[in-house]
Amino acid sequence: MNEQQKHLQQLVKPTTKEHVERLQQLHDETTYEPPNLKKARKRLKKDVDIHYDFEIPEDMRQIGDNQTYYIRTYGCQMNEHDTEVMAGLLSRMGYTEVSEMREADVILLNTCAIRENAENKVFGELGHLKPIKKENPDVIIGICGCMSQEEGVVHRIMQKHPFVDMIFGTHNIHHLPSLLKEAMFQKAMVVEVWSKEGDIIENLPKQRKGKLKAWVNIMYGCDKFCTYCIVPYTRGKERSRLPEDVIEEVKQLQREGYKEVTLLGQNVNAYGKDLPFDYGLGNLLDELRQIDIPRIRFTTSHPRDFDDHLIDVLAKGGNLLDHIHLPVQSGSSDILRVMARRHTRDDYLTLVKKIKAKMPDVTLTTDIIVGFPNETDEQFEETLSLVEAVGFEHAFTFIYSPREGTPAARWQDETPENVKKERLQRLNSLVNKQSKVAMDRYIGEVVDVLIEGESRKDPNVLAGYTKRNKLVNLKASKSLIGEIVPVRITHAKTWSLYGELVTE
Ligand code: 5AD
Ligand code: SF4
């Protein structure tokens, strides 16, 4: 046991009364700013600093020796990747990962705020954490991610779940070592959110989950302010990493043997708009495609920023995959207008036409919200007809969920819940039907599959993905795990394909 750990052992944990008093004090001292559209819109693009000098403070480098951590991640790929960064930081501090929450000395919940049910899951989990803390008062419990950026959530945790040791936001991940130290050595809950809106911190350590597929952030934040969406508040303003930093990271991944890279951004094709020189996602992809890495994807795009140059570069093919995830949200121009999407139904269809003309084999997938305040039956029908017209092969579909602080959350909504559910079901059946049609087309075809490992359902079956992100199951030698192999498709289900290895 090192000195810091000894010190930690001697710590007297606060009584509930002390905790509550400190919470009240913290509450009085902290200047929270709830999501504020007017103010957020005025945020300046310029004052983003890029830091290359990140280091774990010396006194925290061995704090985790013989200690363990567990991180539960909710939400999108951005969150998954943030978890990889936090895991990287913790392992540099000496901690090792455990697969059981109960065995961990540090437990982090990396949360998602996009819809109410995502938040409810986290509050449910907090209920399970209480007895863990009671049993082992030395365990450090942290809440981070998008929910930590919401004022109401922070207050609720402070008041109803005072056993939580730290709450920190999406802009404060690199402070994890010092926050952990504070949480260990102070009696009070440590809260660090709403500090500076977000710099770019390069050189953060990462403990990646996989050895084949890697995520690479190319930009952070979103400035679109769709009226339903909490992301521009929880993730802050758009800020792009420098091309050379992204290119170097991808080259490094190639040297490490990764087969697939997914470029990440909340609004990934706004990449470069904030850079002081003329450079966009098209330029970046044009450089990245020359790196000898078999597959490059990107997510998530916005139709408004999908420019001609990007399409031209994607059309060059090679390691740039012809699968584009392009959220449309609704097929009705009226709804799109109140969503502040900045594109109409026709704009979207014209863009799809342009993409298909240059990339005839493209697979398009999307995100759709049904039941936006006062969406009429006719407007919903327009969504169905757009889904058919585009021929989406997959869609993530959601019932609109009001998010506190966003403009749409203030609007009266007369549509009954059961109507919204019915719309979602109709939409899902159409999407499933289209998916099956697309899957059936593969029967008899030979596709390249990146074999990722054993199938989750049957260890005797291998599973992997095609360039267009279709799941393929096949029986073959496990020595093929990590390889890209040709597979002849023999049959298809709605969400997956089955095939056999082509050996000749
Ligand atoms: N309610 C329902 N769905 C939402 N999304 C974003 N905000 C909301 C909300 N308030 C969906 C959008 C987005 C996806 C990531 O989540 O479709 O593209
Ligand atoms: Fe949210 Fe995407 Fe709209 Fe940004 S572009 S506000 S992340 S839905």
XYZ file of C-alpha atoms and ligand atoms in Angstrom:
530
model
C 0.000 0.000 0.000
C 1.496 3.376 -0.965
C 1.359 6.612 1.034
C -1.685 7.989 -0.730
C -3.616 4.796 -0.277
C -2.719 4.774 3.440
C -3.936 8.314 3.701
C -7.110 7.288 1.969
C -7.657 4.486 4.477
C -7.362 6.909 7.354
C -9.986 9.152 5.901
C -13.030 9.595 8.044
C -16.039 9.506 5.779
C -18.565 12.299 6.267
C -21.744 11.682 8.138
C -24.954 12.201 6.211
C -25.524 15.465 8.138
C -22.088 16.807 7.168
C -22.681 15.732 3.624
C -26.024 17.468 3.406
C -24.600 20.692 4.896
C -21.753 20.663 2.428
C -24.189 20.036 -0.387
C -26.198 23.040 0.574
C -23.003 25.112 0.711
C -21.920 23.783 -2.667
C -25.315 24.511 -4.068
C -25.069 28.124 -2.868
C -21.515 28.555 -4.154
C -21.946 27.018 -7.564
C -23.065 29.223 -10.392
C -24.963 26.881 -12.630
C -26.143 27.908 -16.016
C -29.046 25.950 -17.403
C -29.286 25.427 -21.180
C -29.833 28.866 -22.635
C -30.464 29.048 -26.365
C -29.812 32.759 -26.793
C -26.574 32.695 -24.917
C -25.387 29.432 -26.425
C -25.960 30.762 -29.940
C -23.653 33.680 -29.235
C -20.785 31.481 -28.252
C -17.577 32.408 -29.928
C -15.918 29.978 -32.231
C -12.497 31.400 -31.746
C -11.651 30.880 -28.147
C -10.838 27.205 -28.324
C -7.349 26.272 -27.245
C -5.639 23.064 -28.241
C -3.490 21.612 -25.500
C -0.652 19.228 -26.222
C 0.853 19.154 -22.757
C -1.516 16.845 -20.945
C 0.074 14.821 -18.180
C -1.297 12.954 -15.214
C -0.261 14.891 -12.079
C 2.748 13.213 -10.521
C 1.063 12.525 -7.198
C -1.759 10.648 -8.953
C 0.323 8.314 -11.080
C 0.245 5.400 -8.641
C -2.871 6.209 -6.720
C -4.671 3.268 -8.273
C -2.054 0.587 -7.645
C -3.884 -2.561 -6.505
C -7.190 -0.769 -7.048
C -9.888 -1.404 -9.602
C -12.424 0.472 -11.694
C -15.695 -0.190 -13.489
C -17.316 2.161 -16.025
C -20.879 1.722 -17.279
C -21.543 3.558 -20.512
C -24.908 4.756 -21.794
C -25.688 6.337 -25.150
C -23.796 7.006 -28.337
C -20.398 6.138 -29.760
C -19.024 9.464 -28.570
C -19.756 8.323 -25.018
C -18.231 4.904 -25.689
C -15.117 6.643 -26.852
C -15.066 9.016 -23.857
C -15.169 5.880 -21.725
C -12.068 4.629 -23.535
C -10.332 7.881 -22.596
C -11.381 7.627 -18.948
C -10.261 3.991 -18.908
C -6.934 5.154 -20.362
C -6.544 7.769 -17.632
C -7.442 5.321 -14.877
C -5.080 2.656 -16.129
C -2.248 5.215 -16.272
C -3.005 5.880 -12.616
C -2.509 2.207 -11.867
C -6.125 1.044 -11.732
C -7.196 -2.188 -13.392
C -10.609 -2.836 -14.896
C -13.048 -5.312 -13.372
C -16.160 -6.693 -14.997
C -18.287 -6.605 -11.837
C -19.406 -3.271 -10.426
C -19.384 -4.636 -6.859
C -15.683 -5.454 -7.059
C -14.604 -1.957 -8.116
C -12.932 0.748 -6.015
C -13.995 3.416 -8.519
C -17.365 3.227 -10.273
C -18.246 5.680 -13.050
C -21.564 6.032 -14.845
C -20.967 7.725 -18.197
C -24.454 9.009 -18.895
C -26.636 9.987 -21.863
C -29.229 12.784 -21.886
C -30.685 12.458 -25.373
C -34.075 11.096 -24.261
C -35.862 10.749 -20.962
C -35.630 6.949 -20.901
C -31.820 7.175 -21.115
C -31.863 9.327 -17.980
C -34.304 7.053 -16.193
C -31.946 4.135 -16.652
C -29.195 6.069 -14.877
C -31.441 7.090 -11.989
C -32.446 3.427 -11.703
C -28.793 2.426 -11.523
C -28.136 5.030 -8.832
C -30.666 3.145 -6.718
C -28.497 0.029 -7.041
C -25.350 1.933 -6.157
C -26.600 3.103 -2.794
C -26.258 -0.293 -1.045
C -22.824 -0.770 -2.656
C -21.667 2.492 -1.109
C -23.196 1.551 2.228
C -21.382 -1.763 2.232
C -18.091 -0.196 1.203
C -17.924 3.536 2.056
C -14.455 3.814 0.487
C -15.743 3.116 -3.018
C -15.693 6.273 -5.166
C -18.840 6.788 -7.248
C -18.758 9.255 -10.130
C -21.426 10.474 -12.530
C -20.143 11.901 -15.786
C -21.216 12.340 -19.407
C -24.100 14.341 -20.832
C -26.503 14.204 -17.870
C -23.890 15.910 -15.704
C -24.198 18.957 -17.957
C -27.841 19.439 -16.989
C -28.620 21.692 -14.086
C -31.746 19.816 -13.005
C -29.905 16.502 -12.959
C -27.017 17.854 -10.903
C -29.428 19.264 -8.338
C -31.386 16.034 -8.186
C -28.243 13.989 -7.585
C -27.006 16.397 -4.927
C -30.291 16.279 -3.094
C -31.482 12.717 -3.549
C -28.275 10.735 -4.001
C -25.754 12.398 -1.655
C -23.641 9.233 -1.561
C -22.317 10.129 -5.034
C -18.699 11.327 -4.661
C -18.211 13.258 -7.862
C -20.106 14.715 -10.797
C -18.162 15.959 -13.774
C -19.130 17.073 -17.241
C -18.110 16.212 -20.775
C -15.614 19.093 -20.875
C -13.888 17.965 -17.691
C -12.848 14.413 -18.520
C -9.161 15.290 -18.567
C -9.504 16.491 -14.974
C -10.442 12.992 -13.853
C -7.142 12.460 -11.974
C -7.483 15.618 -9.896
C -11.224 15.141 -9.412
C -10.559 11.665 -8.129
C -7.977 13.030 -5.757
C -10.408 15.613 -4.453
C -13.091 12.987 -4.036
C -10.690 10.814 -2.060
C -9.296 13.455 0.219
C -12.242 15.790 0.661
C -15.347 15.110 2.600
C -17.718 16.710 0.148
C -19.173 15.765 -3.191
C -16.933 17.074 -5.965
C -18.833 18.837 -8.738
C -17.124 20.114 -11.870
C -19.454 21.022 -14.689
C -20.109 24.089 -16.796
C -16.536 25.255 -16.581
C -14.964 26.567 -19.773
C -17.031 25.329 -22.637
C -14.412 23.098 -24.031
C -10.886 23.158 -25.288
C -9.338 20.383 -27.265
C -7.020 18.213 -25.257
C -4.677 16.150 -27.394
C -2.512 13.283 -26.134
C -5.057 11.879 -23.724
C -4.351 8.216 -23.075
C -6.937 5.779 -24.424
C -7.710 2.221 -23.505
C -9.527 1.060 -26.620
C -12.135 -1.676 -26.277
C -11.277 -3.519 -29.463
C -8.195 -4.453 -31.430
C -9.834 -4.241 -34.872
C -12.168 -1.255 -34.882
C -11.303 2.136 -33.421
C -13.105 5.416 -32.916
C -11.366 8.679 -33.670
C -12.895 11.988 -32.630
C -12.430 14.557 -35.338
C -14.637 17.233 -33.841
C -16.587 17.951 -30.716
C -19.881 19.727 -30.043
C -22.714 20.925 -32.244
C -23.902 24.369 -33.317
C -27.048 23.309 -35.150
C -29.495 23.759 -32.260
C -32.281 21.570 -33.586
C -35.189 22.557 -31.349
C -35.615 19.109 -29.741
C -31.978 18.372 -29.066
C -29.950 18.705 -25.873
C -26.580 17.952 -27.518
C -25.493 21.541 -28.324
C -25.821 22.278 -24.604
C -24.289 19.101 -23.199
C -21.439 18.884 -25.688
C -20.792 22.573 -26.288
C -19.782 24.444 -29.379
C -18.356 22.914 -32.533
C -14.618 22.590 -32.443
C -12.457 20.629 -34.837
C -9.195 18.868 -34.160
C -6.378 19.844 -36.474
C -6.106 17.610 -39.576
C -2.515 16.646 -38.761
C -3.522 15.394 -35.307
C -6.317 13.259 -36.758
C -4.099 11.914 -39.552
C -1.375 11.003 -37.074
C -3.865 9.151 -34.861
C -5.184 7.152 -37.819
C -1.631 6.337 -38.955
C -0.842 5.122 -35.465
C -3.944 2.909 -35.476
C -2.848 1.484 -38.821
C 0.586 0.689 -37.356
C -1.133 -1.039 -34.450
C -3.017 -3.282 -36.883
C -6.515 -1.791 -36.680
C -8.716 -2.661 -39.650
C -11.433 -0.073 -39.317
C -11.636 3.511 -38.132
C -14.845 5.443 -37.472
C -14.443 9.201 -37.435
C -16.703 10.693 -34.790
C -18.459 14.006 -34.376
C -21.935 15.015 -33.207
C -22.177 16.777 -36.516
C -19.217 15.200 -38.224
C -19.449 16.854 -41.626
C -19.326 20.319 -40.075
C -15.690 19.337 -39.561
C -13.326 22.199 -40.349
C -15.885 25.002 -40.375
C -14.262 26.495 -37.296
C -10.686 26.071 -38.530
C -8.864 29.215 -39.621
C -8.227 27.733 -43.088
C -10.430 26.295 -45.810
C -10.653 22.602 -44.980
C -13.572 20.206 -44.570
C -14.459 16.547 -44.067
C -13.942 15.952 -47.808
C -10.357 17.194 -47.554
C -9.706 15.120 -44.460
C -11.104 11.926 -46.020
C -9.104 12.567 -49.174
C -5.949 12.457 -47.061
C -7.025 9.586 -44.838
C -7.938 7.324 -47.757
C -4.253 7.186 -48.638
C -3.454 5.487 -45.339
C -3.287 1.738 -45.654
C -6.173 0.978 -43.314
C -8.913 -1.154 -44.898
C -12.059 0.647 -43.739
C -12.907 4.239 -42.867
C -16.383 5.310 -41.711
C -17.740 8.511 -40.222
C -20.773 9.391 -38.154
C -23.078 11.328 -37.736
C -23.671 13.604 -40.708
C -26.093 16.458 -41.147
C -27.732 16.888 -44.596
C -27.071 20.616 -44.561
C -23.293 20.178 -44.403
C -23.067 17.333 -46.926
C -21.244 19.234 -49.654
C -20.370 18.236 -53.228
C -16.687 17.895 -52.503
C -17.440 15.356 -49.757
C -19.563 13.321 -52.194
C -16.820 13.460 -54.844
C -14.225 12.211 -52.387
C -16.487 9.435 -51.087
C -17.131 8.376 -54.670
C -13.414 7.585 -55.004
C -14.205 4.499 -52.911
C -11.256 2.387 -51.785
C -11.204 2.350 -48.013
C -13.946 5.002 -47.843
C -17.054 2.911 -47.359
C -20.236 3.440 -49.304
C -22.472 3.480 -46.277
C -23.745 6.881 -45.169
C -25.737 7.458 -42.006
C -27.688 10.603 -42.775
C -30.324 11.542 -40.178
C -33.450 13.044 -41.746
C -35.646 13.194 -38.591
C -38.897 13.777 -40.511
C -40.292 13.633 -44.039
C -42.425 16.731 -43.598
C -40.988 20.133 -44.506
C -43.283 21.784 -41.968
C -42.015 19.599 -39.156
C -38.419 20.019 -40.330
C -38.923 23.785 -40.162
C -40.125 23.709 -36.557
C -37.334 21.311 -35.740
C -34.978 24.014 -37.130
C -33.270 21.357 -39.221
C -32.310 23.870 -41.928
C -33.319 21.498 -44.714
C -36.627 20.660 -46.361
C -37.947 17.329 -47.604
C -36.952 18.327 -51.136
C -33.451 19.377 -50.081
C -32.993 15.953 -48.559
C -34.316 14.088 -51.588
C -32.156 16.185 -53.925
C -29.105 15.412 -51.811
C -29.889 11.688 -51.871
C -30.253 11.830 -55.649
C -26.873 13.514 -55.933
C -25.233 10.943 -53.662
C -26.805 8.011 -55.538
C -25.714 9.434 -58.896
C -22.072 9.460 -57.779
C -22.212 6.381 -55.529
C -24.662 3.963 -57.198
C -24.115 1.209 -54.609
C -24.514 3.438 -51.578
C -26.378 2.197 -48.504
C -28.279 4.911 -46.672
C -29.414 4.730 -43.074
C -31.043 7.386 -40.937
C -32.520 8.625 -37.639
C -36.209 9.537 -37.388
C -38.283 11.151 -34.648
C -42.043 10.563 -34.586
C -44.542 12.476 -32.516
C -42.759 15.820 -32.603
C -45.148 18.331 -30.932
C -48.405 18.416 -32.892
C -47.168 16.317 -35.809
C -50.310 15.517 -37.819
C -51.213 12.211 -39.443
C -50.496 13.742 -42.854
C -47.078 14.922 -41.736
C -46.313 11.467 -40.383
C -47.432 9.931 -43.707
C -44.859 12.165 -45.381
C -42.191 10.539 -43.228
C -43.322 7.088 -44.359
C -43.291 8.129 -48.001
C -39.807 9.614 -47.653
C -38.516 6.398 -46.082
C -39.826 4.543 -49.129
C -38.576 7.097 -51.622
C -35.020 6.998 -50.252
C -35.041 3.247 -49.619
C -33.326 3.429 -46.225
C -31.955 0.027 -45.279
C -31.984 0.797 -41.583
C -33.219 3.557 -39.304
C -32.957 4.405 -35.644
C -36.457 5.507 -34.767
C -37.586 7.404 -31.678
C -40.657 8.921 -30.096
C -39.987 12.589 -29.393
C -38.906 13.141 -25.802
C -39.027 16.704 -24.396
C -35.662 17.867 -23.041
C -35.672 20.592 -20.438
C -34.150 23.833 -21.691
C -34.654 23.099 -25.404
C -37.173 25.266 -27.328
C -39.509 22.392 -28.275
C -39.921 21.344 -24.644
C -41.935 24.522 -24.030
C -44.445 23.802 -26.779
C -47.916 22.464 -26.046
C -48.388 19.040 -27.569
C -51.864 17.713 -28.283
C -50.897 14.353 -29.814
C -51.857 11.465 -27.505
C -49.109 9.039 -26.486
C -50.869 6.015 -28.005
C -50.976 7.755 -31.406
C -47.223 8.325 -31.187
C -46.629 4.678 -30.286
C -48.768 3.543 -33.184
C -46.794 5.781 -35.558
C -43.539 4.358 -34.273
C -44.806 0.818 -34.890
C -45.901 1.614 -38.425
C -42.588 3.248 -39.164
C -40.654 0.328 -37.711
C -42.575 -2.214 -39.791
C -41.795 -0.268 -42.936
C -38.102 0.036 -42.036
C -37.929 -3.684 -41.191
C -39.573 -4.563 -44.495
C -37.052 -2.461 -46.400
C -34.190 -3.947 -44.426
C -35.301 -7.486 -45.319
C -35.593 -6.580 -49.014
C -32.061 -5.142 -48.916
C -30.756 -8.237 -47.102
C -32.382 -10.620 -49.590
C -30.535 -8.907 -52.417
C -27.271 -10.225 -50.982
C -28.225 -13.894 -51.398
C -25.749 -15.473 -53.812
C -23.382 -12.467 -53.606
C -19.807 -12.610 -52.312
C -19.051 -9.898 -49.734
C -15.930 -8.993 -47.765
C -16.461 -9.563 -44.066
C -14.260 -8.295 -41.248
C -14.444 -11.221 -38.823
C -14.734 -9.801 -35.334
C -15.134 -12.916 -33.217
C -17.561 -15.563 -32.084
C -21.239 -14.862 -32.560
C -22.916 -13.746 -29.349
C -25.590 -16.389 -29.790
C -23.430 -19.366 -30.734
C -19.691 -19.734 -30.005
C -19.361 -22.168 -32.926
C -20.339 -19.439 -35.348
C -18.177 -16.465 -36.331
C -19.612 -13.000 -36.821
C -18.415 -9.951 -38.659
C -19.504 -6.953 -40.682
C -19.516 -6.063 -44.362
C -18.407 -2.697 -45.695
C -22.013 -1.594 -45.513
C -22.271 -2.625 -41.882
C -24.367 -5.759 -42.415
C -23.885 -8.438 -39.787
C -22.752 -11.738 -41.313
C -22.629 -15.098 -39.509
C -20.606 -18.019 -40.836
C -18.974 -21.247 -39.730
C -15.223 -21.066 -40.203
C -11.928 -21.462 -38.371
C -11.366 -19.101 -35.449
C -7.948 -18.352 -36.903
C -9.803 -15.992 -39.255
C -10.745 -13.622 -36.419
C -9.300 -10.224 -37.304
C -9.190 -10.952 -41.048
C -11.255 -9.576 -43.898
C -12.460 -12.615 -45.852
C -14.771 -13.236 -48.838
C -18.086 -14.830 -47.847
C -20.853 -16.108 -50.140
C -24.252 -15.202 -48.679
C -26.614 -18.170 -48.487
C -29.574 -16.755 -46.608
C -30.857 -13.594 -45.003
C -32.900 -12.452 -42.016
C -34.192 -8.942 -41.331
C -31.054 -7.801 -39.499
C -28.399 -10.367 -40.394
C -26.929 -12.463 -43.180
C -25.614 -16.038 -43.205
C -22.947 -17.328 -45.495
C -19.954 -19.551 -46.165
C -16.312 -18.810 -46.655
C -15.149 -18.617 -50.270
C -11.955 -20.641 -50.301
C -10.819 -20.775 -53.918
N -36.370 13.053 -28.597
C -36.289 11.957 -29.390
N -35.239 11.690 -30.169
C -34.204 12.558 -30.155
N -33.039 12.571 -30.822
C -32.357 13.669 -30.453
N -33.057 14.377 -29.561
C -34.230 13.709 -29.358
C -35.366 13.948 -28.562
N -35.461 15.016 -27.782
C -32.672 11.555 -31.805
C -32.402 12.168 -33.169
C -30.914 12.092 -33.269
C -30.609 10.833 -32.484
C -29.210 10.688 -32.034
O -31.482 10.922 -31.385
O -33.009 11.348 -34.142
O -30.446 12.003 -34.602
Fe -28.728 17.422 -32.098
Fe -27.709 16.402 -34.373
Fe -29.363 18.562 -34.450
Fe -26.837 18.766 -33.451
S -27.436 18.274 -35.601
S -28.711 19.639 -32.587
S -26.602 16.769 -32.440
S -29.879 16.455 -33.788
